[in-house]
Short mmCIF file of N, CA, C and O in Angstrom, two decimals:
data_model
loop_
_atom_site.label_atom_id
_atom_site.label_comp_id
_atom_site.label_asym_id
_atom_site.label_seq_id
_atom_site.Cartn_x
_atom_site.Cartn_y
_atom_site.Cartn_z
N MET O 1 83.84 88.66 126.75
CA MET O 1 83.63 89.60 125.65
C MET O 1 84.89 90.41 125.43
O MET O 1 85.54 90.85 126.36
N SER O 2 85.22 90.62 124.20
CA SER O 2 86.36 91.45 123.85
C SER O 2 85.96 92.91 123.95
O SER O 2 84.93 93.32 123.44
N ALA O 3 86.77 93.70 124.64
CA ALA O 3 86.48 95.12 124.77
C ALA O 3 87.13 95.91 123.63
O ALA O 3 87.08 97.12 123.63
N LYS O 4 87.71 95.23 122.69
CA LYS O 4 88.39 95.90 121.59
C LYS O 4 87.39 96.41 120.56
O LYS O 4 86.32 95.85 120.37
N SER O 5 87.80 97.45 119.86
CA SER O 5 87.00 97.95 118.74
C SER O 5 87.46 97.25 117.46
O SER O 5 88.47 96.56 117.45
N ALA O 6 86.73 97.47 116.38
CA ALA O 6 87.08 96.85 115.10
C ALA O 6 88.47 97.28 114.64
O ALA O 6 89.19 96.50 114.02
N SER O 7 88.87 98.49 114.96
CA SER O 7 90.20 98.96 114.54
C SER O 7 91.32 98.39 115.39
O SER O 7 92.49 98.48 115.04
N GLU O 8 90.98 97.76 116.53
CA GLU O 8 91.99 97.17 117.40
C GLU O 8 92.14 95.66 117.22
O GLU O 8 93.08 95.07 117.72
N ILE O 9 91.20 95.04 116.51
CA ILE O 9 91.25 93.60 116.30
C ILE O 9 92.05 93.31 115.04
O ILE O 9 91.72 93.79 113.96
N GLU O 10 93.10 92.53 115.19
CA GLU O 10 93.98 92.22 114.06
C GLU O 10 93.63 90.83 113.51
O GLU O 10 93.35 89.91 114.26
N ILE O 11 93.63 90.74 112.19
CA ILE O 11 93.36 89.46 111.55
C ILE O 11 94.48 89.10 110.58
O ILE O 11 95.13 89.98 110.01
N LYS O 12 94.70 87.79 110.45
CA LYS O 12 95.64 87.27 109.45
C LYS O 12 94.85 87.03 108.18
O LYS O 12 93.75 86.48 108.23
N GLN O 13 95.42 87.42 107.07
CA GLN O 13 94.73 87.30 105.79
C GLN O 13 95.62 86.56 104.80
O GLN O 13 96.79 86.89 104.64
N THR O 14 95.05 85.55 104.15
CA THR O 14 95.77 84.83 103.09
C THR O 14 94.90 84.87 101.84
O THR O 14 93.79 84.34 101.85
N LYS O 15 95.39 85.53 100.80
CA LYS O 15 94.67 85.60 99.53
C LYS O 15 95.39 84.72 98.51
O LYS O 15 96.60 84.79 98.37
N THR O 16 94.61 83.92 97.80
CA THR O 16 95.15 83.08 96.74
C THR O 16 94.42 83.43 95.45
O THR O 16 93.20 83.29 95.37
N THR O 17 95.17 83.89 94.46
CA THR O 17 94.55 84.25 93.19
C THR O 17 94.03 82.99 92.48
O THR O 17 94.59 81.91 92.64
N THR O 18 92.97 83.16 91.71
CA THR O 18 92.36 82.00 91.04
C THR O 18 92.16 82.26 89.56
O THR O 18 91.19 81.83 88.98
N HIS O 19 93.09 82.97 88.94
CA HIS O 19 92.98 83.24 87.51
C HIS O 19 93.19 81.94 86.75
O HIS O 19 94.15 81.21 86.98
N PRO O 20 92.28 81.61 85.81
CA PRO O 20 92.35 80.30 85.14
C PRO O 20 93.56 80.08 84.24
O PRO O 20 93.96 78.94 84.03
N THR O 21 94.15 81.16 83.72
CA THR O 21 95.26 80.98 82.78
C THR O 21 96.62 81.32 83.37
O THR O 21 97.63 81.22 82.67
N GLU O 22 96.66 81.73 84.63
CA GLU O 22 97.93 82.09 85.26
C GLU O 22 98.12 81.26 86.52
O GLU O 22 97.15 80.82 87.13
N PRO O 23 99.37 81.05 86.94
CA PRO O 23 99.60 80.30 88.18
C PRO O 23 99.05 81.06 89.38
O PRO O 23 99.01 82.28 89.40
N SER O 24 98.63 80.30 90.38
CA SER O 24 98.11 80.91 91.61
C SER O 24 99.21 81.66 92.34
O SER O 24 100.36 81.25 92.34
N GLU O 25 98.81 82.75 92.97
CA GLU O 25 99.74 83.54 93.77
C GLU O 25 99.15 83.64 95.16
O GLU O 25 97.97 83.94 95.32
N VAL O 26 99.95 83.38 96.19
CA VAL O 26 99.49 83.45 97.57
C VAL O 26 100.10 84.68 98.23
O VAL O 26 101.31 84.88 98.19
N ILE O 27 99.23 85.51 98.80
CA ILE O 27 99.67 86.73 99.48
C ILE O 27 99.19 86.65 100.93
O ILE O 27 97.99 86.50 101.17
N GLU O 28 100.12 86.73 101.86
CA GLU O 28 99.77 86.69 103.28
C GLU O 28 100.07 88.03 103.91
O GLU O 28 101.02 88.72 103.52
N GLY O 29 99.27 88.38 104.89
CA GLY O 29 99.50 89.64 105.59
C GLY O 29 98.58 89.78 106.78
O GLY O 29 97.82 88.87 107.11
N ARG O 30 98.67 90.91 107.41
CA ARG O 30 97.81 91.23 108.55
C ARG O 30 97.09 92.54 108.26
O ARG O 30 97.64 93.42 107.61
N ILE O 31 95.89 92.63 108.78
CA ILE O 31 95.04 93.79 108.54
C ILE O 31 94.12 93.92 109.74
O ILE O 31 93.86 92.94 110.44
N THR O 32 93.62 95.11 110.00
CA THR O 32 92.67 95.25 111.11
C THR O 32 91.27 94.85 110.63
O THR O 32 90.98 94.90 109.43
N LEU O 33 90.45 94.48 111.57
CA LEU O 33 89.07 94.13 111.23
C LEU O 33 88.36 95.32 110.61
O LEU O 33 87.59 95.16 109.66
N ALA O 34 88.63 96.53 111.07
CA ALA O 34 88.02 97.73 110.51
C ALA O 34 88.37 97.88 109.03
O ALA O 34 87.49 98.19 108.20
N GLU O 35 89.62 97.64 108.67
CA GLU O 35 90.03 97.73 107.27
C GLU O 35 89.31 96.68 106.42
O GLU O 35 88.92 96.95 105.28
N LYS O 36 89.14 95.49 106.97
CA LYS O 36 88.47 94.41 106.23
C LYS O 36 86.99 94.74 106.06
O LYS O 36 86.42 94.53 105.00
N ILE O 37 86.34 95.27 107.10
CA ILE O 37 84.93 95.67 106.98
C ILE O 37 84.80 96.75 105.92
O ILE O 37 83.90 96.69 105.08
N ASP O 38 85.70 97.73 105.94
CA ASP O 38 85.67 98.80 104.92
C ASP O 38 85.77 98.20 103.52
O ASP O 38 85.04 98.60 102.61
N GLU O 39 86.68 97.25 103.33
CA GLU O 39 86.87 96.60 102.02
C GLU O 39 85.58 95.90 101.58
O GLU O 39 85.16 96.02 100.43
N TYR O 40 84.96 95.15 102.50
CA TYR O 40 83.75 94.42 102.14
C TYR O 40 82.58 95.36 101.87
O TYR O 40 81.75 95.10 101.00
N ILE O 41 82.51 96.46 102.59
CA ILE O 41 81.42 97.43 102.35
C ILE O 41 81.59 98.04 100.96
O ILE O 41 80.62 98.20 100.23
N LEU O 42 82.81 98.35 100.59
CA LEU O 42 83.04 98.88 99.24
C LEU O 42 82.69 97.85 98.18
O LEU O 42 82.14 98.17 97.13
N ARG O 43 83.00 96.60 98.45
CA ARG O 43 82.78 95.53 97.48
C ARG O 43 81.33 95.06 97.42
O ARG O 43 80.79 94.78 96.37
N MET O 44 80.68 94.95 98.60
CA MET O 44 79.35 94.36 98.66
C MET O 44 78.24 95.33 99.05
O MET O 44 77.07 94.99 98.98
N GLY O 45 78.60 96.52 99.53
CA GLY O 45 77.60 97.51 99.88
C GLY O 45 77.25 97.53 101.36
O GLY O 45 77.43 96.56 102.07
N TYR O 46 76.76 98.69 101.81
CA TYR O 46 76.40 98.89 103.22
C TYR O 46 75.34 97.91 103.70
O TYR O 46 75.33 97.49 104.83
N THR O 47 74.40 97.56 102.82
CA THR O 47 73.27 96.75 103.26
C THR O 47 73.49 95.26 103.07
O THR O 47 72.58 94.48 103.28
N SER O 48 74.67 94.87 102.69
CA SER O 48 74.93 93.46 102.41
C SER O 48 74.90 92.60 103.66
O SER O 48 75.62 92.85 104.62
N VAL O 49 74.08 91.57 103.64
CA VAL O 49 74.07 90.61 104.74
C VAL O 49 75.33 89.75 104.68
O VAL O 49 75.72 89.17 105.68
N HIS O 50 75.96 89.67 103.51
CA HIS O 50 77.20 88.90 103.39
C HIS O 50 78.29 89.52 104.27
O HIS O 50 79.03 88.79 104.93
N THR O 51 78.41 90.84 104.26
CA THR O 51 79.42 91.50 105.08
C THR O 51 79.21 91.15 106.54
O THR O 51 80.14 90.73 107.23
N LEU O 52 77.99 91.29 107.02
CA LEU O 52 77.68 90.97 108.41
C LEU O 52 77.94 89.49 108.69
O LEU O 52 78.58 89.14 109.69
N GLY O 53 77.49 88.60 107.81
CA GLY O 53 77.67 87.17 108.01
C GLY O 53 79.12 86.75 108.08
O GLY O 53 79.52 85.95 108.93
N VAL O 54 79.93 87.29 107.18
CA VAL O 54 81.36 86.94 107.14
C VAL O 54 82.05 87.41 108.42
O VAL O 54 82.78 86.65 109.06
N VAL O 55 81.82 88.66 108.78
CA VAL O 55 82.52 89.22 109.94
C VAL O 55 82.04 88.56 111.23
O VAL O 55 82.85 88.27 112.11
N VAL O 56 80.75 88.29 111.33
CA VAL O 56 80.25 87.63 112.54
C VAL O 56 80.83 86.23 112.66
O VAL O 56 81.23 85.80 113.75
N GLN O 57 80.91 85.49 111.56
CA GLN O 57 81.53 84.15 111.64
C GLN O 57 82.99 84.27 112.05
O GLN O 57 83.46 83.50 112.88
N LEU O 58 83.71 85.22 111.50
CA LEU O 58 85.11 85.42 111.87
C LEU O 58 85.23 85.70 113.37
O LEU O 58 86.08 85.12 114.04
N LEU O 59 84.36 86.54 113.90
CA LEU O 59 84.44 86.91 115.32
C LEU O 59 83.95 85.81 116.26
O LEU O 59 84.37 85.76 117.41
N THR O 60 83.06 84.94 115.79
CA THR O 60 82.52 83.90 116.68
C THR O 60 83.27 82.58 116.57
O THR O 60 83.34 81.83 117.54
N VAL O 61 83.81 82.28 115.39
CA VAL O 61 84.51 81.02 115.17
C VAL O 61 86.03 81.21 115.19
O VAL O 61 86.78 80.31 115.56
N GLY O 62 86.48 82.38 114.75
CA GLY O 62 87.91 82.67 114.73
C GLY O 62 88.53 82.61 113.36
O GLY O 62 89.65 83.05 113.16
N LYS O 63 87.78 82.05 112.38
CA LYS O 63 88.31 82.00 111.01
C LYS O 63 87.16 81.84 110.03
O LYS O 63 86.07 81.38 110.38
N VAL O 64 87.44 82.22 108.78
CA VAL O 64 86.45 82.10 107.71
C VAL O 64 87.19 82.06 106.38
O VAL O 64 88.28 82.61 106.25
N ARG O 65 86.60 81.38 105.41
CA ARG O 65 87.18 81.32 104.06
C ARG O 65 86.12 81.77 103.07
O ARG O 65 84.96 81.34 103.14
N LEU O 66 86.51 82.62 102.12
CA LEU O 66 85.60 83.12 101.10
C LEU O 66 86.19 82.87 99.72
O LEU O 66 87.40 82.98 99.55
N ASP O 67 85.33 82.56 98.77
CA ASP O 67 85.75 82.41 97.38
C ASP O 67 85.11 83.51 96.56
O ASP O 67 83.89 83.55 96.44
N PHE O 68 85.94 84.40 96.03
CA PHE O 68 85.48 85.44 95.14
C PHE O 68 85.82 85.02 93.71
O PHE O 68 86.50 84.02 93.50
N ARG O 69 85.37 85.78 92.76
CA ARG O 69 85.60 85.46 91.36
C ARG O 69 87.09 85.39 91.03
O ARG O 69 87.54 84.48 90.37
N GLU O 70 87.87 86.36 91.52
CA GLU O 70 89.27 86.43 91.13
C GLU O 70 90.26 85.91 92.18
O GLU O 70 91.44 85.79 91.92
N TYR O 71 89.79 85.60 93.38
CA TYR O 71 90.68 85.07 94.41
C TYR O 71 89.87 84.41 95.52
O TYR O 71 88.67 84.63 95.65
N SER O 72 90.55 83.59 96.30
CA SER O 72 89.95 83.06 97.52
C SER O 72 90.71 83.68 98.69
O SER O 72 91.87 84.09 98.55
N GLU O 73 90.02 83.77 99.79
CA GLU O 73 90.59 84.49 100.92
C GLU O 73 90.31 83.72 102.21
O GLU O 73 89.20 83.26 102.44
N ARG O 74 91.33 83.59 103.04
CA ARG O 74 91.18 82.96 104.35
C ARG O 74 91.52 84.01 105.39
O ARG O 74 92.59 84.63 105.34
N LEU O 75 90.60 84.23 106.32
CA LEU O 75 90.80 85.19 107.40
C LEU O 75 90.81 84.45 108.72
O LEU O 75 90.01 83.53 108.93
N GLN O 76 91.69 84.86 109.62
CA GLN O 76 91.77 84.25 110.93
C GLN O 76 92.12 85.33 111.95
O GLN O 76 92.97 86.19 111.68
N LEU O 77 91.46 85.29 113.10
CA LEU O 77 91.80 86.24 114.16
C LEU O 77 93.24 86.00 114.60
O LEU O 77 93.65 84.87 114.82
N ALA O 78 94.01 87.07 114.72
CA ALA O 78 95.41 86.94 115.16
C ALA O 78 95.48 86.53 116.62
O ALA O 78 96.39 85.82 117.03
N ASP O 79 94.49 86.94 117.41
CA ASP O 79 94.45 86.62 118.84
C ASP O 79 93.15 85.90 119.14
O ASP O 79 92.07 86.47 118.99
N LYS O 80 93.25 84.64 119.55
CA LYS O 80 92.04 83.85 119.84
C LYS O 80 91.21 84.45 120.97
O LYS O 80 90.03 84.16 121.09
N ALA O 81 91.80 85.32 121.77
CA ALA O 81 91.06 85.98 122.85
C ALA O 81 90.02 86.95 122.29
O ALA O 81 89.12 87.39 123.02
N ASP O 82 90.11 87.29 120.99
CA ASP O 82 89.14 88.19 120.37
C ASP O 82 87.85 87.49 119.96
O ASP O 82 86.90 88.14 119.53
N ILE O 83 87.80 86.16 120.08
CA ILE O 83 86.57 85.42 119.77
C ILE O 83 85.50 85.85 120.77
O ILE O 83 85.77 86.00 121.97
N MET O 84 84.28 86.08 120.27
CA MET O 84 83.19 86.54 121.13
C MET O 84 81.90 85.84 120.75
O MET O 84 81.83 85.14 119.74
N ASN O 85 80.87 86.04 121.55
CA ASN O 85 79.57 85.44 121.23
C ASN O 85 78.90 86.21 120.10
O ASN O 85 79.30 87.33 119.76
N ARG O 86 77.91 85.61 119.51
CA ARG O 86 77.25 86.18 118.33
C ARG O 86 76.64 87.56 118.60
O ARG O 86 76.76 88.46 117.79
N THR O 87 76.02 87.72 119.73
CA THR O 87 75.39 89.01 120.06
C THR O 87 76.42 90.13 120.09
O THR O 87 76.20 91.20 119.51
N ASP O 88 77.54 89.89 120.76
CA ASP O 88 78.60 90.90 120.83
C ASP O 88 79.21 91.17 119.47
O ASP O 88 79.54 92.31 119.13
N ALA O 89 79.35 90.13 118.65
CA ALA O 89 79.93 90.29 117.32
C ALA O 89 79.02 91.15 116.44
O ALA O 89 79.49 92.06 115.75
N VAL O 90 77.72 90.86 116.44
CA VAL O 90 76.77 91.64 115.65
C VAL O 90 76.78 93.09 116.11
O VAL O 90 76.80 94.02 115.30
N LEU O 91 76.78 93.30 117.41
CA LEU O 91 76.80 94.66 117.95
C LEU O 91 78.06 95.41 117.54
O LEU O 91 77.99 96.58 117.13
N LEU O 92 79.21 94.75 117.59
CA LEU O 92 80.46 95.40 117.18
C LEU O 92 80.40 95.83 115.72
O LEU O 92 80.74 96.96 115.38
N VAL O 93 79.92 94.94 114.85
CA VAL O 93 79.85 95.25 113.42
C VAL O 93 78.84 96.36 113.16
O VAL O 93 79.11 97.31 112.42
N GLU O 94 77.66 96.25 113.75
CA GLU O 94 76.63 97.27 113.52
C GLU O 94 77.07 98.64 114.03
O GLU O 94 76.83 99.65 113.37
N ASN O 95 77.73 98.69 115.18
CA ASN O 95 78.23 99.96 115.70
C ASN O 95 79.29 100.56 114.79
O ASN O 95 79.32 101.76 114.56
N TYR O 96 80.17 99.69 114.26
CA TYR O 96 81.21 100.18 113.36
C TYR O 96 80.60 100.75 112.08
O TYR O 96 80.96 101.83 111.64
N ILE O 97 79.66 100.03 111.50
CA ILE O 97 79.02 100.49 110.26
C ILE O 97 78.22 101.77 110.51
O ILE O 97 78.25 102.69 109.70
N ALA O 98 77.54 101.85 111.64
CA ALA O 98 76.79 103.06 111.98
C ALA O 98 77.73 104.26 112.13
O ALA O 98 77.40 105.37 111.68
N SER O 99 78.89 104.05 112.73
CA SER O 99 79.84 105.15 112.88
C SER O 99 80.39 105.59 111.52
O SER O 99 80.66 106.76 111.31
N MET O 100 80.55 104.63 110.60
CA MET O 100 81.00 104.97 109.25
C MET O 100 79.96 105.80 108.52
O MET O 100 80.28 106.76 107.83
N ALA O 101 78.71 105.40 108.64
CA ALA O 101 77.63 106.09 107.93
C ALA O 101 77.52 107.54 108.38
O ALA O 101 77.15 108.41 107.60
N LYS O 102 77.85 107.81 109.63
CA LYS O 102 77.79 109.18 110.15
C LYS O 102 78.92 110.04 109.63
O LYS O 102 78.78 111.24 109.50
N THR O 103 80.08 109.42 109.35
CA THR O 103 81.26 110.20 108.98
C THR O 103 81.52 110.25 107.48
O THR O 103 82.32 111.06 107.04
N GLU O 104 80.87 109.39 106.71
CA GLU O 104 81.12 109.36 105.27
C GLU O 104 79.86 109.68 104.49
O GLU O 104 78.76 109.45 104.95
N THR O 105 80.04 110.19 103.29
CA THR O 105 78.89 110.39 102.42
C THR O 105 78.51 109.06 101.80
O THR O 105 79.30 108.12 101.78
N ALA O 106 77.32 108.97 101.27
CA ALA O 106 76.86 107.72 100.66
C ALA O 106 77.76 107.37 99.48
O ALA O 106 78.17 108.24 98.71
N MET O 107 78.05 106.09 99.34
CA MET O 107 78.92 105.63 98.26
C MET O 107 78.09 105.39 96.99
O MET O 107 76.94 105.00 97.07
N ALA O 108 78.71 105.61 95.86
CA ALA O 108 78.05 105.33 94.59
C ALA O 108 77.90 103.82 94.45
O ALA O 108 78.74 103.06 94.92
N PRO O 109 76.83 103.37 93.81
CA PRO O 109 76.67 101.92 93.66
C PRO O 109 77.79 101.33 92.80
O PRO O 109 78.26 101.95 91.87
N ASP O 110 78.18 100.13 93.13
CA ASP O 110 79.22 99.43 92.41
C ASP O 110 78.53 98.38 91.52
O ASP O 110 77.95 97.44 92.03
N TYR O 111 78.60 98.56 90.23
CA TYR O 111 77.90 97.66 89.33
C TYR O 111 78.73 96.43 88.97
O TYR O 111 78.28 95.59 88.23
N ASP O 112 79.94 96.32 89.51
CA ASP O 112 80.78 95.15 89.28
C ASP O 112 80.86 94.34 90.57
O ASP O 112 81.92 94.01 91.05
N LEU O 113 79.70 94.06 91.14
CA LEU O 113 79.65 93.34 92.41
C LEU O 113 80.05 91.89 92.24
O LEU O 113 79.90 91.31 91.17
N THR O 114 80.52 91.30 93.32
CA THR O 114 80.86 89.89 93.33
C THR O 114 79.62 89.08 93.06
O THR O 114 78.56 89.34 93.61
N GLN O 115 79.71 88.08 92.22
CA GLN O 115 78.57 87.28 91.85
C GLN O 115 78.45 86.01 92.66
O GLN O 115 77.40 85.45 92.76
N LYS O 116 79.55 85.59 93.29
CA LYS O 116 79.51 84.32 94.01
C LYS O 116 80.36 84.45 95.27
O LYS O 116 81.53 84.80 95.21
N ILE O 117 79.75 84.16 96.40
CA ILE O 117 80.47 84.13 97.66
C ILE O 117 80.08 82.84 98.34
O ILE O 117 78.90 82.54 98.49
N ILE O 118 81.07 82.07 98.74
CA ILE O 118 80.81 80.82 99.45
C ILE O 118 81.38 80.97 100.85
O ILE O 118 82.57 81.21 101.01
N ILE O 119 80.52 80.84 101.85
CA ILE O 119 80.96 80.91 103.23
C ILE O 119 80.92 79.50 103.79
O ILE O 119 79.88 78.87 103.80
N GLN O 120 82.06 79.02 104.22
CA GLN O 120 82.16 77.66 104.72
C GLN O 120 82.44 77.66 106.21
O GLN O 120 83.29 78.43 106.69
N ALA O 121 81.74 76.83 106.92
CA ALA O 121 82.04 76.63 108.34
C ALA O 121 83.36 75.88 108.42
O ALA O 121 83.68 75.10 107.53
N PRO O 122 84.13 76.10 109.47
CA PRO O 122 85.41 75.39 109.57
C PRO O 122 85.19 73.90 109.73
O PRO O 122 84.18 73.47 110.29
N LYS O 123 86.12 73.14 109.20
CA LYS O 123 86.05 71.69 109.34
C LYS O 123 86.42 71.33 110.77
O LYS O 123 87.41 71.82 111.30
N ARG O 124 85.63 70.52 111.37
CA ARG O 124 85.89 70.14 112.77
C ARG O 124 86.58 68.78 112.78
O ARG O 124 86.18 67.87 112.12
N THR O 125 87.62 68.73 113.58
CA THR O 125 88.33 67.46 113.73
C THR O 125 88.00 66.89 115.10
O THR O 125 87.85 67.60 116.07
N ILE O 126 87.88 65.59 115.15
CA ILE O 126 87.51 64.94 116.41
C ILE O 126 88.73 64.35 117.06
O ILE O 126 89.63 63.89 116.49
#
């Protein structure tokens, strides 16, 4: 089990824009898991099972790919030692969200929510 908190877990992020009339742009960078959870909560809401599902897959498998309306995103743990079992991953995410709810006021609803999210399991090679 990783003893790290969400703010200590670093992830690699690759965003590829998917605008139909413009060329694709690829942006790579690093971000903490806490920052990514914050982003998804703002985008999908506190009660979104998508946020939990995405982050748990990232923590248990080590990578995840999402397709949003305006871009696709690939996330990968920077350190494979941060991979954990499902129970620990769910607990880490729930504790982080609970700590946020205590320190922040309720957010206004976002009426421009993402309409399509595709979560793909990684392709396994034999």
